[in-house]
CSV table of C-alpha atoms in Angstrom, one decimal:
chain,number,residue,atom,x,y,z
A,1,MET,CA,4.8,-5.5,-23.3
A,2,ASN,CA,3.3,-4.3,-26.7
A,3,ASN,CA,2.6,-0.6,-27.5
A,4,SER,CA,-1.0,-0.7,-26.4
A,5,ASP,CA,0.0,-2.2,-23.0
A,6,GLU,CA,2.7,0.3,-22.7
A,7,GLN,CA,0.3,3.2,-23.5
A,8,ARG,CA,-2.2,1.8,-21.0
A,9,ALA,CA,0.4,1.6,-18.3
A,10,GLN,CA,1.5,5.3,-19.0
A,11,ASP,CA,-2.2,6.4,-19.0
A,12,LYS,CA,-2.7,4.7,-15.6
A,13,LYS,CA,0.4,6.3,-14.2
A,14,ALA,CA,-0.8,9.7,-15.3
A,15,LEU,CA,-4.3,9.1,-13.9
A,16,ARG,CA,-2.8,8.0,-10.6
A,17,GLN,CA,-0.7,11.2,-10.4
A,18,GLN,CA,-3.7,13.4,-11.3
A,19,LEU,CA,-5.9,11.8,-8.6
A,20,LEU,CA,-3.2,12.0,-5.9
A,21,GLU,CA,-2.6,15.7,-6.7
A,22,GLN,CA,-6.4,16.3,-6.5
A,23,ARG,CA,-6.7,14.4,-3.2
A,24,LEU,CA,-3.8,16.3,-1.6
A,25,HIS,CA,-5.5,19.7,-2.5
A,26,LEU,CA,-9.1,19.1,-1.7
A,27,PRO,CA,-10.5,22.5,-0.5
A,28,ASP,CA,-13.3,20.8,1.5
A,29,ARG,CA,-11.2,17.9,2.8
A,30,GLU,CA,-12.1,18.2,6.5
A,31,GLN,CA,-15.8,18.1,5.7
A,32,ARG,CA,-15.3,15.0,3.4
A,33,VAL,CA,-13.3,13.2,6.0
A,34,ALA,CA,-16.0,13.8,8.7
A,35,LEU,CA,-18.7,12.6,6.3
A,36,LEU,CA,-16.8,9.4,5.3
A,37,ARG,CA,-16.0,8.6,9.0
A,38,ARG,CA,-19.8,8.9,9.7
A,39,VAL,CA,-20.7,6.7,6.7
A,40,MET,CA,-18.1,4.1,7.8
A,41,ARG,CA,-19.3,4.0,11.4
A,42,ILE,CA,-23.0,3.6,10.3
A,43,TRP,CA,-22.0,0.9,7.8
A,44,LEU,CA,-20.2,-1.1,10.5
A,45,VAL,CA,-23.2,-1.3,12.7
A,46,GLY,CA,-24.6,-4.8,12.5
A,47,ARG,CA,-21.5,-6.3,10.8
A,48,PRO,CA,-20.6,-9.5,12.5
A,49,ASP,CA,-16.8,-9.0,12.1
A,50,THR,CA,-14.6,-8.9,15.2
A,51,VAL,CA,-11.2,-8.7,13.3
A,52,ILE,CA,-10.9,-5.9,10.7
A,53,GLY,CA,-7.8,-5.1,8.6
A,54,ALA,CA,-7.2,-1.5,7.5
A,55,TYR,CA,-4.2,0.6,6.4
A,56,TRP,CA,-1.9,3.4,7.6
A,57,PRO,CA,-2.9,6.4,5.5
A,58,ILE,CA,-0.3,7.9,3.1
A,59,LYS,CA,-0.4,10.4,0.3
A,60,GLY,CA,-3.5,12.1,1.5
A,61,GLU,CA,-5.6,8.9,2.0
A,62,PHE,CA,-8.6,8.9,4.2
A,63,ASN,CA,-7.6,7.8,7.7
A,64,PRO,CA,-9.9,4.9,8.8
A,65,LEU,CA,-8.2,4.3,12.2
A,66,PRO,CA,-10.2,6.8,14.3
A,67,ALA,CA,-13.5,5.3,13.2
A,68,LEU,CA,-12.1,1.7,13.7
A,69,HIS,CA,-10.9,2.6,17.2
A,70,ARG,CA,-14.4,3.8,18.0
A,71,TRP,CA,-15.8,0.6,16.6
A,72,LYS,CA,-13.4,-1.4,18.8
A,73,GLU,CA,-14.4,0.6,21.9
A,74,ASP,CA,-18.1,0.3,21.1
A,75,GLY,CA,-17.7,-3.5,21.0
A,76,GLU,CA,-16.5,-3.5,24.6
A,77,LEU,CA,-19.5,-1.5,25.8
A,78,VAL,CA,-22.3,-3.8,24.7
A,79,GLU,CA,-24.1,-6.2,27.1
A,80,ARG,CA,-22.0,-9.1,26.0
A,81,PRO,CA,-18.6,-7.5,25.3
A,82,GLN,CA,-16.8,-8.6,22.1
A,83,LEU,CA,-13.0,-8.5,21.9
A,84,ARG,CA,-12.5,-6.7,18.6
A,85,LYS,CA,-9.2,-6.4,16.8
A,86,ILE,CA,-7.8,-4.0,14.2
A,87,GLY,CA,-4.9,-5.1,12.0
A,88,LEU,CA,-2.5,-3.1,9.8
A,89,PRO,CA,-0.6,-4.6,6.8
A,90,VAL,CA,3.0,-5.7,7.0
A,91,VAL,CA,4.5,-6.2,3.6
A,92,ASP,CA,7.3,-8.6,2.8
A,93,LYS,CA,9.1,-6.9,-0.1
A,94,VAL,CA,11.2,-9.9,-1.0
A,95,HIS,CA,8.3,-12.4,-1.2
A,96,LYS,CA,5.8,-9.7,-2.2
A,97,THR,CA,3.3,-10.9,0.4
A,98,MET,CA,1.3,-9.1,3.0
A,99,THR,CA,0.1,-10.1,6.5
A,100,PHE,CA,-1.8,-8.2,9.1
A,101,HIS,CA,-0.6,-7.4,12.6
A,102,ALA,CA,-2.7,-6.2,15.5
A,103,TRP,CA,-2.8,-2.4,15.9
A,104,TYR,CA,-4.1,-0.2,18.7
A,105,PRO,CA,-3.5,3.5,19.6
A,106,GLY,CA,0.0,3.8,21.1
A,107,CYS,CA,1.2,0.4,20.1
A,108,PRO,CA,4.9,0.3,19.1
A,109,MET,CA,5.5,1.1,15.4
A,110,GLU,CA,8.3,0.9,13.0
A,111,ASP,CA,8.7,1.7,9.3
A,112,ASP,CA,8.3,-1.1,6.7
A,113,ALA,CA,10.5,-1.5,3.6
A,114,TYR,CA,8.5,1.2,1.9
A,115,GLY,CA,8.8,3.7,4.8
A,116,ILE,CA,5.1,3.2,5.9
A,117,PRO,CA,4.6,2.7,9.7
A,118,LYS,CA,3.6,-0.9,10.8
A,119,PRO,CA,3.0,-2.4,14.2
A,120,LYS,CA,6.2,-3.8,15.8
A,121,ASP,CA,6.1,-7.3,17.2
A,122,THR,CA,2.3,-7.5,17.6
A,123,GLU,CA,0.3,-10.7,16.9
A,124,VAL,CA,-0.5,-11.8,13.4
A,125,ILE,CA,-4.3,-11.7,12.9
A,126,THR,CA,-6.6,-12.8,10.1
A,127,PRO,CA,-9.2,-10.1,9.2
A,128,THR,CA,-12.7,-11.2,8.0
A,129,LEU,CA,-13.3,-7.6,6.8
A,130,LEU,CA,-10.6,-5.5,5.0
A,131,PHE,CA,-10.8,-1.8,4.4
A,132,VAL,CA,-8.7,-0.8,1.4
A,133,ALA,CA,-7.6,2.7,0.3
A,134,CYS,CA,-8.5,3.7,-3.3
A,135,VAL,CA,-6.6,6.1,-5.4
A,136,GLY,CA,-9.6,5.8,-7.6
A,137,TYR,CA,-12.6,3.5,-8.0
A,138,ALA,CA,-14.9,2.5,-10.8
A,139,PRO,CA,-18.3,0.9,-11.5
A,140,GLY,CA,-18.4,-2.8,-10.6
A,141,GLY,CA,-16.3,-2.4,-7.5
A,142,TYR,CA,-13.0,-2.0,-9.2
A,143,ARG,CA,-10.2,-0.1,-7.5
A,144,LEU,CA,-7.2,1.8,-8.9
A,145,GLY,CA,-4.3,1.4,-6.5
A,146,TYR,CA,-0.7,2.4,-6.7
A,147,GLY,CA,0.2,-0.3,-9.1
A,148,GLY,CA,2.2,-2.7,-6.9
A,149,GLY,CA,-0.4,-5.5,-7.0
A,150,PHE,CA,0.1,-6.4,-3.3
A,151,TYR,CA,-3.6,-6.3,-2.5
A,152,ASP,CA,-4.7,-8.3,-5.6
A,153,ARG,CA,-2.0,-11.0,-4.9
A,154,MET,CA,-2.8,-11.1,-1.2
A,155,LEU,CA,-6.6,-11.4,-1.8
A,156,ALA,CA,-6.0,-14.2,-4.4
A,157,SER,CA,-4.1,-16.2,-1.8
A,158,LEU,CA,-6.4,-15.8,1.2
A,159,ASN,CA,-8.8,-18.6,2.0
A,160,PRO,CA,-11.4,-17.7,3.1
A,161,ARG,CA,-11.2,-14.3,1.4
A,162,PRO,CA,-12.1,-11.4,3.6
A,163,PHE,CA,-15.0,-9.1,2.7
A,164,THR,CA,-13.3,-6.1,1.0
A,165,VAL,CA,-14.4,-2.5,1.3
A,166,GLY,CA,-12.8,0.4,-0.6
A,167,LEU,CA,-12.7,3.8,1.0
A,168,GLY,CA,-12.4,7.0,-1.1
A,169,PHE,CA,-13.8,10.4,-1.7
A,170,GLY,CA,-16.5,11.3,-4.2
A,171,THR,CA,-13.9,13.0,-6.3
A,172,ASP,CA,-12.0,9.7,-6.8
A,173,PHE,CA,-14.8,8.1,-9.0
A,174,LEU,CA,-13.7,7.0,-12.4
A,175,PRO,CA,-16.7,6.4,-14.6
A,176,ASP,CA,-14.7,5.3,-17.7
A,177,PHE,CA,-12.1,3.1,-16.0
A,178,GLU,CA,-11.5,-0.3,-17.6
A,179,PRO,CA,-10.3,-3.0,-15.3
A,180,GLU,CA,-7.6,-5.4,-16.4
A,181,PRO,CA,-8.0,-9.2,-16.2
A,182,HIS,CA,-6.0,-9.5,-13.0
A,183,ASP,CA,-8.0,-6.7,-11.2
A,184,MET,CA,-10.2,-8.2,-8.5
A,185,PRO,CA,-13.4,-6.2,-7.7
A,186,LEU,CA,-14.1,-5.1,-4.1
A,187,ASP,CA,-17.2,-6.3,-2.3
A,188,ALA,CA,-18.3,-2.7,-1.4
A,189,ILE,CA,-17.1,0.9,-1.8
A,190,LEU,CA,-17.9,3.7,0.6
A,191,ASN,CA,-17.3,7.4,0.0
A,192,ASP,CA,-18.3,10.6,1.7
A,193,HIS,CA,-21.8,10.4,0.1
A,194,GLY,CA,-22.5,6.8,1.3
A,195,VAL,CA,-22.3,3.3,-0.2
A,196,VAL,CA,-21.5,3.6,-3.8
A,197,TRP,CA,-21.0,-0.1,-4.5
A,198,PRO,CA,-23.0,-2.3,-4.6
A,199,VAL,CA,-25.5,0.2,-6.1
C-alpha cells in the first residue's frame, strides 16, 4: 500500500466515523424513518420479486424489516396470493462469503461471528432483489459501506445478480465521493426524499 492508498484508506475511515456519528444523533430521525419506510413501500408496488434480501439494522441503520413484513403480508392478500420471502445475510467469516436465510417475525435467531443477529436453521433462499444499508452513497449509485467488502464480493459471485437497492437518509449523500475500481454501483438508491438513483 503506497502513501496515497494509505491516505485514502484513512480518509475513508474518518468519513465512515463521521457519518455513523451523524446518523446516531439525527434530531429528526423518527420523521426520516417514517418517510423512508413510505418511499420503500411505494417503490415496491409493482416489483415482480417474491424473494427479497435485506439486513438486520446495526449502528443506527434504517430498519427495512417492518416495511418488508408489510410487503410480505400484502402479497398474501391479493386475488392470486403470492408466497413472498424475506432473507437476512449469514456471513461465513472464514471463507468471507454471504448467503441469505429466510426471516420472519419471531423466527429463531442467533448471533453471527460479528455479533449481528441472523436466522437460525431456516432455509437458504436466493433473493432477486437485495436491500443494502449505506453508511454513505454517491452519484452513480456508489455506496460507502463498512469496508469489509462482503457485499461487493458476494455480488461479484452471484449469477444471476440480484437487483440491488441502497437505503439511507438524505444526510448520507456524498457529492464528492470517488469510487475505487472494485466498488460496484447499486441499481437504485432510496432515501427519505424518494428515489435518488437512478436520477
